[in-house]
């Protein structure tokens, strides 16, 4: 059931992206919605507000989770398209490992910034 | 709608003989039209009266054997099951089924379909040794039969495979025919082979590659719904992966009948034999 688990994770990551990116969109770009719920978020896109968010563990967690789900969803989907258009057992192994390496490298690179901001 | 009754039909048939080389090309034939004439009738007329070198497969002429699948006016049909009148046109273009390699003219190589079919173990698998020497029947209720009955009507004509857009792009894709048959056997209450079959479709070129275009179900000449079978297989796989799969006991063996009912006596002859 390995492929099924990976595919279910692909579906779940799509839902998680919608939720986490939704939180990001509301917090940064829909101040009026936040104001409706009584949350004062003046200039959430300013440098100061961004640094303030980066010092909170919850926001760092949200962004790292969003990055992980986005990378998995995008790379697994792209791998599927490539394997469908150029099917070959040998190529399949090469592409899978290439995508795993690229995914891990981008994840480390992308999560380094929020973690370093949190610890600073 | 005006009655369709032309005197003649122009058949444009794709010709290709790999032994002679050259590219596939269309050849025109004019065939007299009769009411109720099928595409196969037209092709048989061409073969018998115009060009005996035209190659195509056909056998039963009643939509049972699945031999005469071909692309008629750019849509896969069984030639014997398709009346010319359906097209409301006096011009027909007949080509071999796509997604399969051509052997000659309208004859395609169905080996990939049959090897995929064989791969999914299309037979009842039972754990017990009784299968080696079957001497009794497995009990099955009509409700249990209905869970897979439509998929048992597959005639292996290859039309679903020809209509499938995924089969067109992914030559390793198992195809709707094989996967529908995989579901047919997995859903059979007499079968215990799910553990052997499900991993065969849980691959990169198995059920999860299906885009649910539904072209297979639309094209199937027997009215089967292979796309539904693939979705039901996905559900089974997901349930197994999440540990929600239902364990059903296999159908019990019905003991052989010891005493058969007395046969109904033959009625007396109404006309007495003269002595």
PDB file of C-alpha atoms in Angstrom, chain B residues 4-264:
ATOM      1  CA  UNK B   4     -31.125   8.185 -43.824  1.00  0.00           C
ATOM      2  CA  UNK B   5     -31.152   6.090 -46.957  1.00  0.00           C
ATOM      3  CA  UNK B   6     -28.271   6.857 -49.347  1.00  0.00           C
ATOM      4  CA  UNK B   7     -27.559   4.556 -52.244  1.00  0.00           C
ATOM      5  CA  UNK B   8     -23.884   4.275 -51.535  1.00  0.00           C
ATOM      6  CA  UNK B   9     -21.491   4.785 -48.630  1.00  0.00           C
ATOM      7  CA  UNK B  10     -17.898   5.886 -49.068  1.00  0.00           C
ATOM      8  CA  UNK B  11     -15.565   4.008 -46.762  1.00  0.00           C
ATOM      9  CA  UNK B  12     -12.158   5.546 -46.139  1.00  0.00           C
ATOM     10  CA  UNK B  13     -10.164   2.706 -44.648  1.00  0.00           C
ATOM     11  CA  UNK B  14      -6.671   3.007 -43.227  1.00  0.00           C
ATOM     12  CA  UNK B  15      -4.268   0.670 -44.993  1.00  0.00           C
ATOM     13  CA  UNK B  16      -0.862  -0.244 -43.646  1.00  0.00           C
ATOM     14  CA  UNK B  17       1.336  -3.240 -44.222  1.00  0.00           C
ATOM     15  CA  UNK B  18       4.585  -3.117 -42.224  1.00  0.00           C
ATOM     16  CA  UNK B  19       6.086  -5.798 -44.491  1.00  0.00           C
ATOM     17  CA  UNK B  20       5.770  -3.522 -47.521  1.00  0.00           C
ATOM     18  CA  UNK B  21       6.922  -0.442 -45.603  1.00  0.00           C
ATOM     19  CA  UNK B  22       5.492   3.032 -46.168  1.00  0.00           C
ATOM     20  CA  UNK B  23       3.232   5.088 -43.968  1.00  0.00           C
ATOM     21  CA  UNK B  24      -0.384   4.307 -43.056  1.00  0.00           C
ATOM     22  CA  UNK B  25      -2.734   5.882 -45.608  1.00  0.00           C
ATOM     23  CA  UNK B  26      -6.467   6.055 -46.276  1.00  0.00           C
ATOM     24  CA  UNK B  27      -8.012   4.195 -49.206  1.00  0.00           C
ATOM     25  CA  UNK B  28     -11.496   4.909 -50.580  1.00  0.00           C
ATOM     26  CA  UNK B  29     -14.108   2.226 -51.255  1.00  0.00           C
ATOM     27  CA  UNK B  30     -17.713   2.689 -52.381  1.00  0.00           C
ATOM     28  CA  UNK B  31     -20.168   0.246 -50.886  1.00  0.00           C
ATOM     29  CA  UNK B  32     -23.905  -0.104 -51.693  1.00  0.00           C
ATOM     30  CA  UNK B  33     -26.018   0.745 -48.627  1.00  0.00           C
ATOM     31  CA  UNK B  34     -28.796  -1.418 -47.233  1.00  0.00           C
ATOM     32  CA  UNK B  35     -31.032  -0.579 -44.293  1.00  0.00           C
ATOM     33  CA  UNK B  36     -29.647  -2.065 -41.064  1.00  0.00           C
ATOM     34  CA  UNK B  37     -26.162  -2.451 -42.501  1.00  0.00           C
ATOM     35  CA  UNK B  38     -23.339  -2.446 -39.959  1.00  0.00           C
ATOM     36  CA  UNK B  39     -19.802  -1.130 -40.416  1.00  0.00           C
ATOM     37  CA  UNK B  40     -18.635  -4.761 -40.405  1.00  0.00           C
ATOM     38  CA  UNK B  41     -21.085  -5.583 -43.229  1.00  0.00           C
ATOM     39  CA  UNK B  42     -19.463  -2.795 -45.248  1.00  0.00           C
ATOM     40  CA  UNK B  43     -15.954  -4.092 -44.548  1.00  0.00           C
ATOM     41  CA  UNK B  44     -16.998  -7.646 -45.452  1.00  0.00           C
ATOM     42  CA  UNK B  45     -18.465  -6.308 -48.727  1.00  0.00           C
ATOM     43  CA  UNK B  46     -15.134  -4.611 -49.497  1.00  0.00           C
ATOM     44  CA  UNK B  47     -13.180  -7.785 -48.714  1.00  0.00           C
ATOM     45  CA  UNK B  48     -15.481 -10.048 -50.736  1.00  0.00           C
ATOM     46  CA  UNK B  49     -16.068  -7.790 -53.745  1.00  0.00           C
ATOM     47  CA  UNK B  50     -13.447  -5.049 -54.017  1.00  0.00           C
ATOM     48  CA  UNK B  51     -10.143  -5.812 -52.279  1.00  0.00           C
ATOM     49  CA  UNK B  52      -9.498  -9.186 -50.698  1.00  0.00           C
ATOM     50  CA  UNK B  53      -6.203  -7.985 -49.203  1.00  0.00           C
ATOM     51  CA  UNK B  54      -8.002  -5.765 -46.657  1.00  0.00           C
ATOM     52  CA  UNK B  55      -7.287  -7.143 -43.170  1.00  0.00           C
ATOM     53  CA  UNK B  56      -9.516  -6.836 -40.120  1.00  0.00           C
ATOM     54  CA  UNK B  57     -10.585  -9.079 -37.259  1.00  0.00           C
ATOM     55  CA  UNK B  58     -14.188 -10.233 -36.912  1.00  0.00           C
ATOM     56  CA  UNK B  59     -15.892 -13.349 -35.717  1.00  0.00           C
ATOM     57  CA  UNK B  60     -19.289 -13.546 -34.027  1.00  0.00           C
ATOM     58  CA  UNK B  61     -21.022 -10.564 -35.738  1.00  0.00           C
ATOM     59  CA  UNK B  62     -23.188 -10.039 -32.625  1.00  0.00           C
ATOM     60  CA  UNK B  63     -21.045  -8.050 -30.164  1.00  0.00           C
ATOM     61  CA  UNK B  64     -19.927 -11.044 -28.117  1.00  0.00           C
ATOM     62  CA  UNK B  65     -16.428 -12.016 -29.232  1.00  0.00           C
ATOM     63  CA  UNK B  66     -14.865  -8.521 -29.064  1.00  0.00           C
ATOM     64  CA  UNK B  67     -12.763  -9.027 -32.205  1.00  0.00           C
ATOM     65  CA  UNK B  68     -13.906  -6.161 -34.403  1.00  0.00           C
ATOM     66  CA  UNK B  69     -12.997  -3.114 -32.291  1.00  0.00           C
ATOM     67  CA  UNK B  70     -11.958  -0.221 -34.555  1.00  0.00           C
ATOM     68  CA  UNK B  71     -12.010   3.539 -34.797  1.00  0.00           C
ATOM     69  CA  UNK B  72     -15.046   4.586 -36.836  1.00  0.00           C
ATOM     70  CA  UNK B  73     -15.296   8.325 -37.529  1.00  0.00           C
ATOM     71  CA  UNK B  74     -12.666   8.935 -34.855  1.00  0.00           C
ATOM     72  CA  UNK B  75     -14.462   7.064 -32.071  1.00  0.00           C
ATOM     73  CA  UNK B  76     -13.830   3.458 -30.977  1.00  0.00           C
ATOM     74  CA  UNK B  77     -16.696   1.093 -31.817  1.00  0.00           C
ATOM     75  CA  UNK B  78     -17.355  -2.593 -32.349  1.00  0.00           C
ATOM     76  CA  UNK B  79     -17.854  -2.735 -36.134  1.00  0.00           C
ATOM     77  CA  UNK B  80     -20.510  -5.453 -35.854  1.00  0.00           C
ATOM     78  CA  UNK B  81     -22.408  -3.541 -33.185  1.00  0.00           C
ATOM     79  CA  UNK B  82     -22.488  -0.236 -35.050  1.00  0.00           C
ATOM     80  CA  UNK B  83     -25.005   0.497 -37.768  1.00  0.00           C
ATOM     81  CA  UNK B  84     -23.885   2.881 -40.492  1.00  0.00           C
ATOM     82  CA  UNK B  85     -27.162   4.756 -40.055  1.00  0.00           C
ATOM     83  CA  UNK B  86     -26.017   5.895 -36.577  1.00  0.00           C
ATOM     84  CA  UNK B  87     -23.549   8.308 -38.166  1.00  0.00           C
ATOM     85  CA  UNK B  88     -26.072  10.063 -40.454  1.00  0.00           C
ATOM     86  CA  UNK B  89     -23.318  10.436 -43.007  1.00  0.00           C
ATOM     87  CA  UNK B  90     -22.533   8.696 -46.280  1.00  0.00           C
ATOM     88  CA  UNK B  91     -18.811   8.957 -45.534  1.00  0.00           C
ATOM     89  CA  UNK B  92     -17.125   6.736 -42.976  1.00  0.00           C
ATOM     90  CA  UNK B  93     -13.502   6.769 -41.910  1.00  0.00           C
ATOM     91  CA  UNK B  94     -12.320   3.477 -40.439  1.00  0.00           C
ATOM     92  CA  UNK B  95      -8.967   3.244 -38.681  1.00  0.00           C
ATOM     93  CA  UNK B  96      -7.399   0.707 -36.296  1.00  0.00           C
ATOM     94  CA  UNK B  97      -7.771   1.186 -32.533  1.00  0.00           C
ATOM     95  CA  UNK B  98      -5.306   3.774 -31.186  1.00  0.00           C
ATOM     96  CA  UNK B  99      -2.881   3.157 -28.260  1.00  0.00           C
ATOM     97  CA  UNK B 100      -2.011  -0.254 -29.742  1.00  0.00           C
ATOM     98  CA  UNK B 101       0.522  -1.137 -32.415  1.00  0.00           C
ATOM     99  CA  UNK B 102      -0.766  -2.070 -35.884  1.00  0.00           C
ATOM    100  CA  UNK B 103      -0.151  -5.541 -37.275  1.00  0.00           C
ATOM    101  CA  UNK B 104      -1.816  -4.878 -40.635  1.00  0.00           C
ATOM    102  CA  UNK B 105      -4.576  -2.523 -41.873  1.00  0.00           C
ATOM    103  CA  UNK B 106      -7.240  -2.597 -39.113  1.00  0.00           C
ATOM    104  CA  UNK B 107      -5.664  -5.408 -37.091  1.00  0.00           C
ATOM    105  CA  UNK B 108      -3.955  -4.270 -33.904  1.00  0.00           C
ATOM    106  CA  UNK B 109      -1.712  -6.138 -31.496  1.00  0.00           C
ATOM    107  CA  UNK B 110      -3.753  -6.767 -28.344  1.00  0.00           C
ATOM    108  CA  UNK B 111      -0.843  -8.474 -26.531  1.00  0.00           C
ATOM    109  CA  UNK B 112      -0.282  -5.559 -24.062  1.00  0.00           C
ATOM    110  CA  UNK B 113      -3.947  -5.715 -23.018  1.00  0.00           C
ATOM    111  CA  UNK B 114      -3.912  -9.472 -22.521  1.00  0.00           C
ATOM    112  CA  UNK B 115      -0.618  -9.405 -20.599  1.00  0.00           C
ATOM    113  CA  UNK B 116      -2.019  -6.717 -18.258  1.00  0.00           C
ATOM    114  CA  UNK B 117      -5.157  -8.827 -17.901  1.00  0.00           C
ATOM    115  CA  UNK B 118      -3.080 -11.915 -17.045  1.00  0.00           C
ATOM    116  CA  UNK B 119      -0.948  -9.894 -14.632  1.00  0.00           C
ATOM    117  CA  UNK B 120      -3.881  -9.114 -12.309  1.00  0.00           C
ATOM    118  CA  UNK B 121      -4.642 -12.852 -11.831  1.00  0.00           C
ATOM    119  CA  UNK B 122      -8.126 -12.960 -13.356  1.00  0.00           C
ATOM    120  CA  UNK B 123      -9.354 -16.081 -11.569  1.00  0.00           C
ATOM    121  CA  UNK B 124     -10.722 -17.034  -8.160  1.00  0.00           C
ATOM    122  CA  UNK B 125      -8.020 -17.434  -5.538  1.00  0.00           C
ATOM    123  CA  UNK B 126      -8.916 -19.502  -2.492  1.00  0.00           C
ATOM    124  CA  UNK B 127      -6.655 -20.260   0.439  1.00  0.00           C
ATOM    125  CA  UNK B 128      -7.787 -23.791   0.844  1.00  0.00           C
ATOM    126  CA  UNK B 129      -6.585 -26.799  -1.061  1.00  0.00           C
ATOM    127  CA  UNK B 130     -10.132 -27.441  -2.308  1.00  0.00           C
ATOM    128  CA  UNK B 131      -9.397 -25.406  -5.444  1.00  0.00           C
ATOM    129  CA  UNK B 132      -7.024 -28.132  -6.574  1.00  0.00           C
ATOM    130  CA  UNK B 133      -9.807 -30.670  -6.706  1.00  0.00           C
ATOM    131  CA  UNK B 134     -13.093 -28.765  -6.835  1.00  0.00           C
ATOM    132  CA  UNK B 135     -16.037 -30.995  -6.184  1.00  0.00           C
ATOM    133  CA  UNK B 136     -18.530 -28.472  -4.847  1.00  0.00           C
ATOM    134  CA  UNK B 137     -19.836 -24.935  -5.394  1.00  0.00           C
ATOM    135  CA  UNK B 138     -19.170 -21.752  -3.409  1.00  0.00           C
ATOM    136  CA  UNK B 139     -22.326 -20.139  -2.051  1.00  0.00           C
ATOM    137  CA  UNK B 140     -23.067 -16.634  -3.379  1.00  0.00           C
ATOM    138  CA  UNK B 141     -26.184 -14.544  -2.872  1.00  0.00           C
ATOM    139  CA  UNK B 142     -27.710 -12.488  -5.726  1.00  0.00           C
ATOM    140  CA  UNK B 143     -26.721  -9.319  -3.823  1.00  0.00           C
ATOM    141  CA  UNK B 144     -23.089 -10.453  -3.682  1.00  0.00           C
ATOM    142  CA  UNK B 145     -23.219 -11.296  -7.374  1.00  0.00           C
ATOM    143  CA  UNK B 146     -24.543  -7.824  -8.208  1.00  0.00           C
ATOM    144  CA  UNK B 147     -21.478  -6.142  -6.675  1.00  0.00           C
ATOM    145  CA  UNK B 148     -19.369  -7.244  -9.663  1.00  0.00           C
ATOM    146  CA  UNK B 149     -21.754  -8.689 -12.251  1.00  0.00           C
ATOM    147  CA  UNK B 150     -21.484  -5.856 -14.796  1.00  0.00           C
ATOM    148  CA  UNK B 151     -17.688  -6.220 -14.876  1.00  0.00           C
ATOM    149  CA  UNK B 152     -18.025  -9.924 -15.665  1.00  0.00           C
ATOM    150  CA  UNK B 153     -19.554  -8.946 -19.024  1.00  0.00           C
ATOM    151  CA  UNK B 154     -16.216  -7.625 -20.340  1.00  0.00           C
ATOM    152  CA  UNK B 155     -15.482  -9.080 -23.799  1.00  0.00           C
ATOM    153  CA  UNK B 156     -11.855  -7.860 -23.912  1.00  0.00           C
ATOM    154  CA  UNK B 157     -12.309  -5.919 -27.146  1.00  0.00           C
ATOM    155  CA  UNK B 158      -9.735  -3.246 -26.187  1.00  0.00           C
ATOM    156  CA  UNK B 159     -12.114  -0.345 -26.862  1.00  0.00           C
ATOM    157  CA  UNK B 160     -11.722   1.060 -23.317  1.00  0.00           C
ATOM    158  CA  UNK B 161      -7.962   0.988 -23.770  1.00  0.00           C
ATOM    159  CA  UNK B 162      -8.253   2.796 -27.112  1.00  0.00           C
ATOM    160  CA  UNK B 163     -10.487   5.487 -25.589  1.00  0.00           C
ATOM    161  CA  UNK B 164      -8.344   6.007 -22.459  1.00  0.00           C
ATOM    162  CA  UNK B 165      -6.275   9.236 -22.526  1.00  0.00           C
ATOM    163  CA  UNK B 166      -3.898   7.899 -19.862  1.00  0.00           C
ATOM    164  CA  UNK B 167      -3.144   4.788 -21.928  1.00  0.00           C
ATOM    165  CA  UNK B 168      -2.286   7.181 -24.761  1.00  0.00           C
ATOM    166  CA  UNK B 169       0.384   8.953 -22.729  1.00  0.00           C
ATOM    167  CA  UNK B 170       1.616   6.217 -20.366  1.00  0.00           C
ATOM    168  CA  UNK B 171       2.455   2.958 -22.100  1.00  0.00           C
ATOM    169  CA  UNK B 172       3.109   1.244 -18.741  1.00  0.00           C
ATOM    170  CA  UNK B 173      -0.416   2.102 -17.497  1.00  0.00           C
ATOM    171  CA  UNK B 174      -2.304  -1.086 -16.631  1.00  0.00           C
ATOM    172  CA  UNK B 175      -5.379   0.155 -18.456  1.00  0.00           C
ATOM    173  CA  UNK B 176      -9.085   0.240 -17.613  1.00  0.00           C
ATOM    174  CA  UNK B 177      -9.758  -3.309 -18.816  1.00  0.00           C
ATOM    175  CA  UNK B 178      -7.268  -4.991 -16.476  1.00  0.00           C
ATOM    176  CA  UNK B 179      -8.152  -2.805 -13.509  1.00  0.00           C
ATOM    177  CA  UNK B 180     -11.901  -3.353 -13.950  1.00  0.00           C
ATOM    178  CA  UNK B 181     -11.193  -7.092 -13.979  1.00  0.00           C
ATOM    179  CA  UNK B 182      -9.035  -6.701 -10.877  1.00  0.00           C
ATOM    180  CA  UNK B 183     -12.029  -5.132  -9.119  1.00  0.00           C
ATOM    181  CA  UNK B 184     -14.332  -7.811 -10.529  1.00  0.00           C
ATOM    182  CA  UNK B 185     -12.313 -10.560  -8.798  1.00  0.00           C
ATOM    183  CA  UNK B 186     -11.557  -8.582  -5.614  1.00  0.00           C
ATOM    184  CA  UNK B 187     -15.286  -7.866  -5.161  1.00  0.00           C
ATOM    185  CA  UNK B 188     -16.256 -11.493  -5.720  1.00  0.00           C
ATOM    186  CA  UNK B 189     -17.365 -12.964  -2.382  1.00  0.00           C
ATOM    187  CA  UNK B 190     -15.897 -16.345  -3.404  1.00  0.00           C
ATOM    188  CA  UNK B 191     -12.423 -14.859  -3.825  1.00  0.00           C
ATOM    189  CA  UNK B 192      -9.647 -14.489  -1.248  1.00  0.00           C
ATOM    190  CA  UNK B 193      -6.989 -13.003  -3.519  1.00  0.00           C
ATOM    191  CA  UNK B 194      -7.166  -9.313  -2.518  1.00  0.00           C
ATOM    192  CA  UNK B 195      -3.762  -9.449  -0.819  1.00  0.00           C
ATOM    193  CA  UNK B 196      -2.202 -10.752  -4.017  1.00  0.00           C
ATOM    194  CA  UNK B 197      -4.045  -8.475  -6.440  1.00  0.00           C
ATOM    195  CA  UNK B 198      -4.207  -5.094  -4.716  1.00  0.00           C
ATOM    196  CA  UNK B 199      -0.392  -4.579  -4.685  1.00  0.00           C
ATOM    197  CA  UNK B 200      -0.428  -5.137  -8.471  1.00  0.00           C
ATOM    198  CA  UNK B 201      -2.635  -2.083  -9.025  1.00  0.00           C
ATOM    199  CA  UNK B 202      -1.048  -0.041  -6.203  1.00  0.00           C
ATOM    200  CA  UNK B 203       1.799   1.135  -8.437  1.00  0.00           C
ATOM    201  CA  UNK B 204       2.877   4.324 -10.218  1.00  0.00           C
ATOM    202  CA  UNK B 205       1.141   3.009 -13.353  1.00  0.00           C
ATOM    203  CA  UNK B 206      -1.884   1.521 -11.594  1.00  0.00           C
ATOM    204  CA  UNK B 207      -5.102   2.963 -10.190  1.00  0.00           C
ATOM    205  CA  UNK B 208      -3.591   6.258  -9.014  1.00  0.00           C
ATOM    206  CA  UNK B 209      -2.544   7.120 -12.572  1.00  0.00           C
ATOM    207  CA  UNK B 210      -6.216   7.144 -13.706  1.00  0.00           C
ATOM    208  CA  UNK B 211      -7.376  10.741 -14.321  1.00  0.00           C
ATOM    209  CA  UNK B 212     -11.030   9.766 -14.187  1.00  0.00           C
ATOM    210  CA  UNK B 213     -11.729  11.048 -17.687  1.00  0.00           C
ATOM    211  CA  UNK B 214     -14.477   8.414 -17.933  1.00  0.00           C
ATOM    212  CA  UNK B 215     -13.787   7.827 -21.651  1.00  0.00           C
ATOM    213  CA  UNK B 216     -13.542   4.049 -21.055  1.00  0.00           C
ATOM    214  CA  UNK B 217     -17.029   3.889 -19.575  1.00  0.00           C
ATOM    215  CA  UNK B 218     -18.484   6.039 -22.323  1.00  0.00           C
ATOM    216  CA  UNK B 219     -16.955   3.951 -25.109  1.00  0.00           C
ATOM    217  CA  UNK B 220     -17.558   0.438 -23.704  1.00  0.00           C
ATOM    218  CA  UNK B 221     -19.882  -1.349 -26.166  1.00  0.00           C
ATOM    219  CA  UNK B 222     -21.177  -3.644 -23.416  1.00  0.00           C
ATOM    220  CA  UNK B 223     -22.205  -0.750 -21.153  1.00  0.00           C
ATOM    221  CA  UNK B 224     -19.649  -1.512 -18.439  1.00  0.00           C
ATOM    222  CA  UNK B 225     -18.287   1.225 -16.212  1.00  0.00           C
ATOM    223  CA  UNK B 226     -14.522   0.538 -15.846  1.00  0.00           C
ATOM    224  CA  UNK B 227     -13.973   4.058 -14.448  1.00  0.00           C
ATOM    225  CA  UNK B 228     -16.282   3.172 -11.544  1.00  0.00           C
ATOM    226  CA  UNK B 229     -14.344  -0.058 -10.948  1.00  0.00           C
ATOM    227  CA  UNK B 230     -11.089   1.918 -10.753  1.00  0.00           C
ATOM    228  CA  UNK B 231     -12.618   4.357  -8.246  1.00  0.00           C
ATOM    229  CA  UNK B 232     -13.894   1.435  -6.159  1.00  0.00           C
ATOM    230  CA  UNK B 233     -10.409  -0.087  -6.257  1.00  0.00           C
ATOM    231  CA  UNK B 234      -8.990   3.247  -5.042  1.00  0.00           C
ATOM    232  CA  UNK B 235     -11.498   3.135  -2.175  1.00  0.00           C
ATOM    233  CA  UNK B 236     -10.460  -0.421  -1.281  1.00  0.00           C
ATOM    234  CA  UNK B 237      -6.773   0.534  -1.368  1.00  0.00           C
ATOM    235  CA  UNK B 238      -7.329   3.658   0.755  1.00  0.00           C
ATOM    236  CA  UNK B 239      -9.348   1.661   3.292  1.00  0.00           C
ATOM    237  CA  UNK B 240      -6.589  -0.969   3.462  1.00  0.00           C
ATOM    238  CA  UNK B 241      -3.873   1.693   3.844  1.00  0.00           C
ATOM    239  CA  UNK B 242      -5.795   3.420   6.652  1.00  0.00           C
ATOM    240  CA  UNK B 243      -6.614   0.131   8.356  1.00  0.00           C
ATOM    241  CA  UNK B 244     -10.333   0.531   7.706  1.00  0.00           C
ATOM    242  CA  UNK B 245     -10.651  -2.413   5.310  1.00  0.00           C
ATOM    243  CA  UNK B 246     -13.538  -4.755   6.046  1.00  0.00           C
ATOM    244  CA  UNK B 247     -12.578  -8.381   6.462  1.00  0.00           C
ATOM    245  CA  UNK B 248     -15.226 -10.552   4.912  1.00  0.00           C
ATOM    246  CA  UNK B 249     -15.247 -14.303   5.390  1.00  0.00           C
ATOM    247  CA  UNK B 250     -14.976 -16.196   2.112  1.00  0.00           C
ATOM    248  CA  UNK B 251     -18.098 -17.813   0.725  1.00  0.00           C
ATOM    249  CA  UNK B 252     -18.689 -21.211   2.250  1.00  0.00           C
ATOM    250  CA  UNK B 253     -18.540 -24.319   0.164  1.00  0.00           C
ATOM    251  CA  UNK B 254     -21.958 -25.775  -0.552  1.00  0.00           C
ATOM    252  CA  UNK B 255     -21.796 -29.525  -0.025  1.00  0.00           C
ATOM    253  CA  UNK B 256     -22.625 -31.601  -3.074  1.00  0.00           C
ATOM    254  CA  UNK B 257     -26.266 -32.587  -3.365  1.00  0.00           C
ATOM    255  CA  UNK B 258     -26.621 -36.153  -2.186  1.00  0.00           C
ATOM    256  CA  UNK B 259     -30.006 -36.873  -3.689  1.00  0.00           C
ATOM    257  CA  UNK B 260     -31.173 -35.159  -6.823  1.00  0.00           C
ATOM    258  CA  UNK B 261     -34.800 -34.265  -7.323  1.00  0.00           C
ATOM    259  CA  UNK B 262     -36.766 -36.741  -9.397  1.00  0.00           C
ATOM    260  CA  UNK B 263     -36.928 -35.628 -12.976  1.00  0.00           C
ATOM    261  CA  UNK B 264     -40.210 -34.359 -14.366  1.00  0.00           C
TER     262      UNK B 264
END
